[in-house]
PDB file of C-alpha atoms in Angstrom:
ATOM      1  CA  LYS A 210      89.163  97.328 104.565  1.00  0.00           C
ATOM      2  CA  ASP A 211      92.699  97.673 103.226  1.00  0.00           C
ATOM      3  CA  THR A 212      94.194  97.312 106.695  1.00  0.00           C
ATOM      4  CA  ALA A 213      92.629  93.842 106.907  1.00  0.00           C
ATOM      5  CA  ARG A 214      94.890  92.836 104.003  1.00  0.00           C
ATOM      6  CA  SER A 215      97.973  94.598 105.323  1.00  0.00           C
ATOM      7  CA  MET A 216     101.163  93.081 106.683  1.00  0.00           C
ATOM      8  CA  HIS A 217     100.113  89.529 105.817  1.00  0.00           C
ATOM      9  CA  CYS A 218     103.664  88.513 105.007  1.00  0.00           C
ATOM     10  CA  TRP A 219     105.504  90.380 107.767  1.00  0.00           C
ATOM     11  CA  SER A 220     103.852  89.259 111.018  1.00  0.00           C
ATOM     12  CA  VAL A 221     104.320  85.961 112.778  1.00  0.00           C
ATOM     13  CA  ASP A 222     101.117  84.996 114.563  1.00  0.00           C
ATOM     14  CA  ASP A 223      97.460  86.001 114.273  1.00  0.00           C
ATOM     15  CA  GLU A 224      97.329  87.900 117.572  1.00  0.00           C
ATOM     16  CA  ASP A 225     100.422  89.912 116.687  1.00  0.00           C
ATOM     17  CA  LEU A 226      98.972  90.607 113.245  1.00  0.00           C
ATOM     18  CA  ALA A 227      95.634  91.771 114.713  1.00  0.00           C
ATOM     19  CA  ASN A 228      97.423  94.144 117.108  1.00  0.00           C
ATOM     20  CA  LYS A 229      99.597  95.569 114.328  1.00  0.00           C
ATOM     21  CA  ARG A 230      96.623  96.075 112.030  1.00  0.00           C
ATOM     22  CA  ALA A 231      94.801  97.935 114.822  1.00  0.00           C
ATOM     23  CA  ALA A 232      97.850 100.177 115.238  1.00  0.00           C
ATOM     24  CA  LEU A 233      97.951 100.695 111.471  1.00  0.00           C
ATOM     25  CA  ARG A 234      94.327 101.858 111.486  1.00  0.00           C
ATOM     26  CA  ARG A 235      95.155 104.349 114.255  1.00  0.00           C
ATOM     27  CA  ILE A 236      98.164 105.647 112.288  1.00  0.00           C
ATOM     28  CA  LEU A 237      96.100 106.188 109.151  1.00  0.00           C
ATOM     29  CA  VAL A 238      93.227 107.866 110.993  1.00  0.00           C
ATOM     30  CA  LYS A 239      95.547 110.184 112.946  1.00  0.00           C
ATOM     31  CA  ALA A 240      97.641 111.200 109.940  1.00  0.00           C
ATOM     32  CA  ILE A 241      94.618 111.890 107.768  1.00  0.00           C
ATOM     33  CA  ALA A 242      92.801 113.725 110.598  1.00  0.00           C
ATOM     34  CA  GLN A 243      95.840 115.978 111.074  1.00  0.00           C
ATOM     35  CA  SER A 244      95.445 117.179 107.493  1.00  0.00           C
ATOM     36  CA  HIS A 245      92.124 118.847 108.421  1.00  0.00           C
ATOM     37  CA  GLY A 246      90.378 117.597 105.312  1.00  0.00           C
ATOM     38  CA  THR A 247      93.124 118.457 102.831  1.00  0.00           C
ATOM     39  CA  LYS A 248      94.247 114.851 102.381  1.00  0.00           C
ATOM     40  CA  HIS A 249      92.179 111.714 101.929  1.00  0.00           C
ATOM     41  CA  TYR A 250      92.951 108.021 102.025  1.00  0.00           C
ATOM     42  CA  PHE A 251      93.978 106.314  98.784  1.00  0.00           C
ATOM     43  CA  GLN A 252      94.348 102.602  98.216  1.00  0.00           C
ATOM     44  CA  GLY A 253      97.932 101.668  99.010  1.00  0.00           C
ATOM     45  CA  LEU A 254      98.504 104.263 101.714  1.00  0.00           C
ATOM     46  CA  ASN A 255      98.133 101.392 104.166  1.00  0.00           C
ATOM     47  CA  ASP A 256     101.191  99.722 102.616  1.00  0.00           C
ATOM     48  CA  VAL A 257     103.325 102.842 103.025  1.00  0.00           C
ATOM     49  CA  ALA A 258     102.079 103.315 106.597  1.00  0.00           C
ATOM     50  CA  SER A 259     102.817  99.655 107.409  1.00  0.00           C
ATOM     51  CA  VAL A 260     106.489 100.035 106.552  1.00  0.00           C
ATOM     52  CA  LEU A 261     106.696 103.257 108.546  1.00  0.00           C
ATOM     53  CA  TYR A 262     105.052 101.529 111.516  1.00  0.00           C
ATOM     54  CA  PHE A 263     107.433  98.570 111.445  1.00  0.00           C
ATOM     55  CA  ALA A 264     110.443 100.852 111.105  1.00  0.00           C
ATOM     56  CA  LEU A 265     109.503 103.679 113.466  1.00  0.00           C
ATOM     57  CA  GLY A 266     106.747 102.573 115.812  1.00  0.00           C
ATOM     58  CA  GLU A 267     103.260 104.019 116.009  1.00  0.00           C
ATOM     59  CA  VAL A 268     103.934 107.595 117.169  1.00  0.00           C
ATOM     60  CA  GLN A 269     106.794 108.300 114.759  1.00  0.00           C
ATOM     61  CA  ALA A 270     104.936 106.568 111.902  1.00  0.00           C
ATOM     62  CA  VAL A 271     102.112 109.112 112.242  1.00  0.00           C
ATOM     63  CA  ARG A 272     104.634 111.962 112.033  1.00  0.00           C
ATOM     64  CA  ALA A 273     106.456 110.438 109.073  1.00  0.00           C
ATOM     65  CA  LEU A 274     103.234 109.697 107.204  1.00  0.00           C
ATOM     66  CA  ASP A 275     101.949 113.208 107.826  1.00  0.00           C
ATOM     67  CA  TRP A 276     105.196 114.624 106.400  1.00  0.00           C
ATOM     68  CA  LEU A 277     105.055 112.349 103.338  1.00  0.00           C
ATOM     69  CA  MET A 278     101.422 113.268 102.680  1.00  0.00           C
ATOM     70  CA  HIS A 279     102.344 116.941 102.470  1.00  0.00           C
ATOM     71  CA  HIS A 280     105.653 116.582 100.629  1.00  0.00           C
ATOM     72  CA  THR A 281     106.963 113.623  98.661  1.00  0.00           C
ATOM     73  CA  LEU A 282     103.591 111.874  98.270  1.00  0.00           C
ATOM     74  CA  ALA A 283     101.582 115.079  97.804  1.00  0.00           C
ATOM     75  CA  LEU A 284     100.771 114.271  94.162  1.00  0.00           C
ATOM     76  CA  TRP A 285      99.175 111.023  95.264  1.00  0.00           C
ATOM     77  CA  PHE A 286      96.568 113.076  97.121  1.00  0.00           C
ATOM     78  CA  GLU A 287      95.343 115.138  94.188  1.00  0.00           C
ATOM     79  CA  PRO A 288      91.587 114.853  93.603  1.00  0.00           C
ATOM     80  CA  SER A 289      92.149 112.868  90.395  1.00  0.00           C
ATOM     81  CA  LEU A 290      94.773 110.611  88.848  1.00  0.00           C
ATOM     82  CA  PRO A 291      96.181 112.778  85.993  1.00  0.00           C
ATOM     83  CA  PRO A 292      99.169 114.121  87.986  1.00  0.00           C
ATOM     84  CA  LEU A 293     100.110 110.593  89.018  1.00  0.00           C
ATOM     85  CA  VAL A 294      99.573 109.274  85.483  1.00  0.00           C
ATOM     86  CA  ALA A 295     101.798 112.078  84.191  1.00  0.00           C
ATOM     87  CA  ILE A 296     104.580 111.033  86.579  1.00  0.00           C
ATOM     88  CA  MET A 297     104.197 107.388  85.564  1.00  0.00           C
ATOM     89  CA  SER A 298     104.303 108.309  81.878  1.00  0.00           C
ATOM     90  CA  CYS A 299     107.984 109.103  82.417  1.00  0.00           C
ATOM     91  CA  ILE A 300     108.779 105.394  82.883  1.00  0.00           C
ATOM     92  CA  PRO A 301     108.563 104.442  79.172  1.00  0.00           C
ATOM     93  CA  HIS A 302     110.555 107.527  78.204  1.00  0.00           C
ATOM     94  CA  LEU A 303     113.294 106.617  80.662  1.00  0.00           C
ATOM     95  CA  LEU A 304     113.347 103.067  79.298  1.00  0.00           C
ATOM     96  CA  ARG A 305     113.392 104.279  75.699  1.00  0.00           C
ATOM     97  CA  LEU A 306     116.539 106.272  76.474  1.00  0.00           C
ATOM     98  CA  ALA A 307     118.310 103.972  78.942  1.00  0.00           C
ATOM     99  CA  ALA A 308     117.078 100.494  77.999  1.00  0.00           C
ATOM    100  CA  PRO A 309     115.656 100.334  74.458  1.00  0.00           C
ATOM    101  CA  SER A 310     115.126  96.559  74.638  1.00  0.00           C
ATOM    102  CA  ALA A 311     113.006  96.913  77.801  1.00  0.00           C
ATOM    103  CA  TYR A 312     111.054  99.688  76.087  1.00  0.00           C
ATOM    104  CA  ALA A 313     110.418  97.397  73.129  1.00  0.00           C
ATOM    105  CA  VAL A 314     109.009  94.723  75.445  1.00  0.00           C
ATOM    106  CA  LEU A 315     106.581  97.249  76.944  1.00  0.00           C
ATOM    107  CA  CYS A 316     105.549  98.414  73.477  1.00  0.00           C
ATOM    108  CA  ALA A 317     104.848  94.816  72.450  1.00  0.00           C
ATOM    109  CA  CYS A 318     102.344  94.399  75.294  1.00  0.00           C
ATOM    110  CA  ASP A 319      98.688  95.107  74.500  1.00  0.00           C
ATOM    111  CA  SER A 320      98.734  98.276  76.581  1.00  0.00           C
ATOM    112  CA  GLY A 321     101.527  99.793  74.509  1.00  0.00           C
ATOM    113  CA  PRO A 322     104.396 101.336  76.440  1.00  0.00           C
ATOM    114  CA  ARG A 323     102.161 102.372  79.393  1.00  0.00           C
ATOM    115  CA  PRO A 324     103.440 100.637  82.536  1.00  0.00           C
ATOM    116  CA  ASP A 325     100.050 100.548  84.299  1.00  0.00           C
ATOM    117  CA  PHE A 326     101.161  97.398  86.121  1.00  0.00           C
ATOM    118  CA  ALA A 327     103.665  99.587  87.998  1.00  0.00           C
ATOM    119  CA  LEU A 328     100.966 101.742  89.618  1.00  0.00           C
ATOM    120  CA  SER A 329     101.208  99.887  92.924  1.00  0.00           C
ATOM    121  CA  TRP A 330     105.007 100.206  92.841  1.00  0.00           C
ATOM    122  CA  VAL A 331     104.816 103.956  92.504  1.00  0.00           C
ATOM    123  CA  THR A 332     101.923 104.657  94.874  1.00  0.00           C
ATOM    124  CA  THR A 333     103.202 102.370  97.651  1.00  0.00           C
ATOM    125  CA  TRP A 334     106.945 102.790  97.105  1.00  0.00           C
ATOM    126  CA  PHE A 335     107.049  99.051  96.301  1.00  0.00           C
ATOM    127  CA  ALA A 336     105.656  98.143  99.754  1.00  0.00           C
ATOM    128  CA  HIS A 337     102.648  96.360  98.249  1.00  0.00           C
ATOM    129  CA  ASN A 338     104.808  94.067  96.129  1.00  0.00           C
ATOM    130  CA  THR A 339     107.857  93.421  98.306  1.00  0.00           C
ATOM    131  CA  ARG A 340     107.988  90.855 101.092  1.00  0.00           C
ATOM    132  CA  ASP A 341     111.467  91.739 102.334  1.00  0.00           C
ATOM    133  CA  ILE A 342     110.880  94.332 105.055  1.00  0.00           C
ATOM    134  CA  ALA A 343     114.619  95.007 105.458  1.00  0.00           C
ATOM    135  CA  ALA A 344     114.855  95.883 101.756  1.00  0.00           C
ATOM    136  CA  LEU A 345     111.852  98.176 102.161  1.00  0.00           C
ATOM    137  CA  TYR A 346     113.551  99.970 105.063  1.00  0.00           C
ATOM    138  CA  GLN A 347     116.536 100.701 102.819  1.00  0.00           C
ATOM    139  CA  LEU A 348     114.316 101.747  99.943  1.00  0.00           C
ATOM    140  CA  PHE A 349     112.265 104.081 102.147  1.00  0.00           C
ATOM    141  CA  ASP A 350     115.502 105.621 103.463  1.00  0.00           C
ATOM    142  CA  VAL A 351     116.526 106.468  99.905  1.00  0.00           C
ATOM    143  CA  LEU A 352     113.098 107.754  98.875  1.00  0.00           C
ATOM    144  CA  PHE A 353     112.708 109.793 102.080  1.00  0.00           C
ATOM    145  CA  ASP A 354     116.048 111.396 101.332  1.00  0.00           C
ATOM    146  CA  THR A 355     114.905 112.838  98.001  1.00  0.00           C
ATOM    147  CA  PRO A 356     114.348 116.585  97.885  1.00  0.00           C
ATOM    148  CA  SER A 357     111.091 117.705  99.419  1.00  0.00           C
ATOM    149  CA  GLY A 358     108.215 117.259  97.014  1.00  0.00           C
ATOM    150  CA  ASP A 359     110.213 115.193  94.498  1.00  0.00           C
ATOM    151  CA  ALA A 360     108.023 112.282  93.492  1.00  0.00           C
ATOM    152  CA  THR A 361     110.231 111.222  90.589  1.00  0.00           C
ATOM    153  CA  ALA A 362     112.769 109.077  92.447  1.00  0.00           C
ATOM    154  CA  VAL A 363     110.339 106.160  92.651  1.00  0.00           C
ATOM    155  CA  VAL A 364     109.687 106.485  88.898  1.00  0.00           C
ATOM    156  CA  TYR A 365     113.397 106.167  88.125  1.00  0.00           C
ATOM    157  CA  LEU A 366     113.499 103.152  90.415  1.00  0.00           C
ATOM    158  CA  ALA A 367     110.479 101.595  88.664  1.00  0.00           C
ATOM    159  CA  ALA A 368     112.197 101.973  85.290  1.00  0.00           C
ATOM    160  CA  GLU A 369     115.324 100.317  86.659  1.00  0.00           C
ATOM    161  CA  VAL A 370     113.304  97.450  88.161  1.00  0.00           C
ATOM    162  CA  ILE A 371     111.645  96.826  84.784  1.00  0.00           C
ATOM    163  CA  LYS A 372     115.040  96.838  83.082  1.00  0.00           C
ATOM    164  CA  GLN A 373     116.598  94.484  85.657  1.00  0.00           C
ATOM    165  CA  CYS A 374     113.634  92.067  85.736  1.00  0.00           C
ATOM    166  CA  LEU A 375     113.736  91.705  81.966  1.00  0.00           C
ATOM    167  CA  ALA A 376     117.521  91.280  81.945  1.00  0.00           C
ATOM    168  CA  ARG A 377     117.300  88.326  84.352  1.00  0.00           C
ATOM    169  CA  VAL A 378     115.256  86.069  82.102  1.00  0.00           C
ATOM    170  CA  PRO A 379     115.613  84.853  78.513  1.00  0.00           C
ATOM    171  CA  GLU A 380     113.808  86.893  75.884  1.00  0.00           C
ATOM    172  CA  SER A 381     111.430  83.973  75.276  1.00  0.00           C
ATOM    173  CA  GLU A 382     110.058  84.480  78.823  1.00  0.00           C
ATOM    174  CA  HIS A 383     109.363  88.218  78.450  1.00  0.00           C
ATOM    175  CA  PRO A 384     105.713  89.257  78.698  1.00  0.00           C
ATOM    176  CA  THR A 385     103.889  89.750  75.411  1.00  0.00           C
ATOM    177  CA  ASP A 386     100.609  91.258  76.605  1.00  0.00           C
ATOM    178  CA  PHE A 387      99.301  93.346  79.472  1.00  0.00           C
ATOM    179  CA  CYS A 388      98.104  90.375  81.565  1.00  0.00           C
ATOM    180  CA  GLU A 389     101.478  88.688  81.262  1.00  0.00           C
ATOM    181  CA  ALA A 390     103.218  91.959  82.194  1.00  0.00           C
ATOM    182  CA  VAL A 391     101.107  92.261  85.348  1.00  0.00           C
ATOM    183  CA  GLN A 392     101.968  88.707  86.338  1.00  0.00           C
ATOM    184  CA  PHE A 393     105.628  88.964  85.328  1.00  0.00           C
ATOM    185  CA  PHE A 394     106.319  92.215  87.141  1.00  0.00           C
ATOM    186  CA  GLY A 395     103.971  91.468  90.033  1.00  0.00           C
ATOM    187  CA  ALA A 396     106.399  88.915  91.425  1.00  0.00           C
ATOM    188  CA  LEU A 397     109.277  91.184  92.313  1.00  0.00           C
ATOM    189  CA  PRO A 398     112.588  89.579  93.226  1.00  0.00           C
TER     190      PRO A 398
END
């Protein structure tokens, strides 16, 4: 079902979009099948695979996705969310140290300093929230280049995005509750 919502802002016409979504389904099925039952689909994997497909083509996207599933994104494939939640819990701590005013904004939201709205950023490497495919290519280059198994680079990036988004608008426009934070940070520049 997720592939039916994929690539809506990157393709030109309906026929092209249908063909690319079919290729995306093949990429996901092949990469997951190659794991011999050790990895399973999670919501958002389609977004990561979409960027890989656009950048590398179908065959290389399967290889790249397979590598990511066993290395940098391995935590995303744990049977439950605690390892991912633990990684995301670093975001407020980074903000507390590097951007106390951004940390204060998060603390003022109903959810406290938990940046749950950033879950899609972290799990999809921002692919779910970013319309600029060229920017995603650059971002994926950086994240691919992190040491094998290091899932923290995207967390540092998420903290910086929060800091920069808040710095761009007057304090009176900062979110004050969780719903506002989701809306505010959901529209990435």
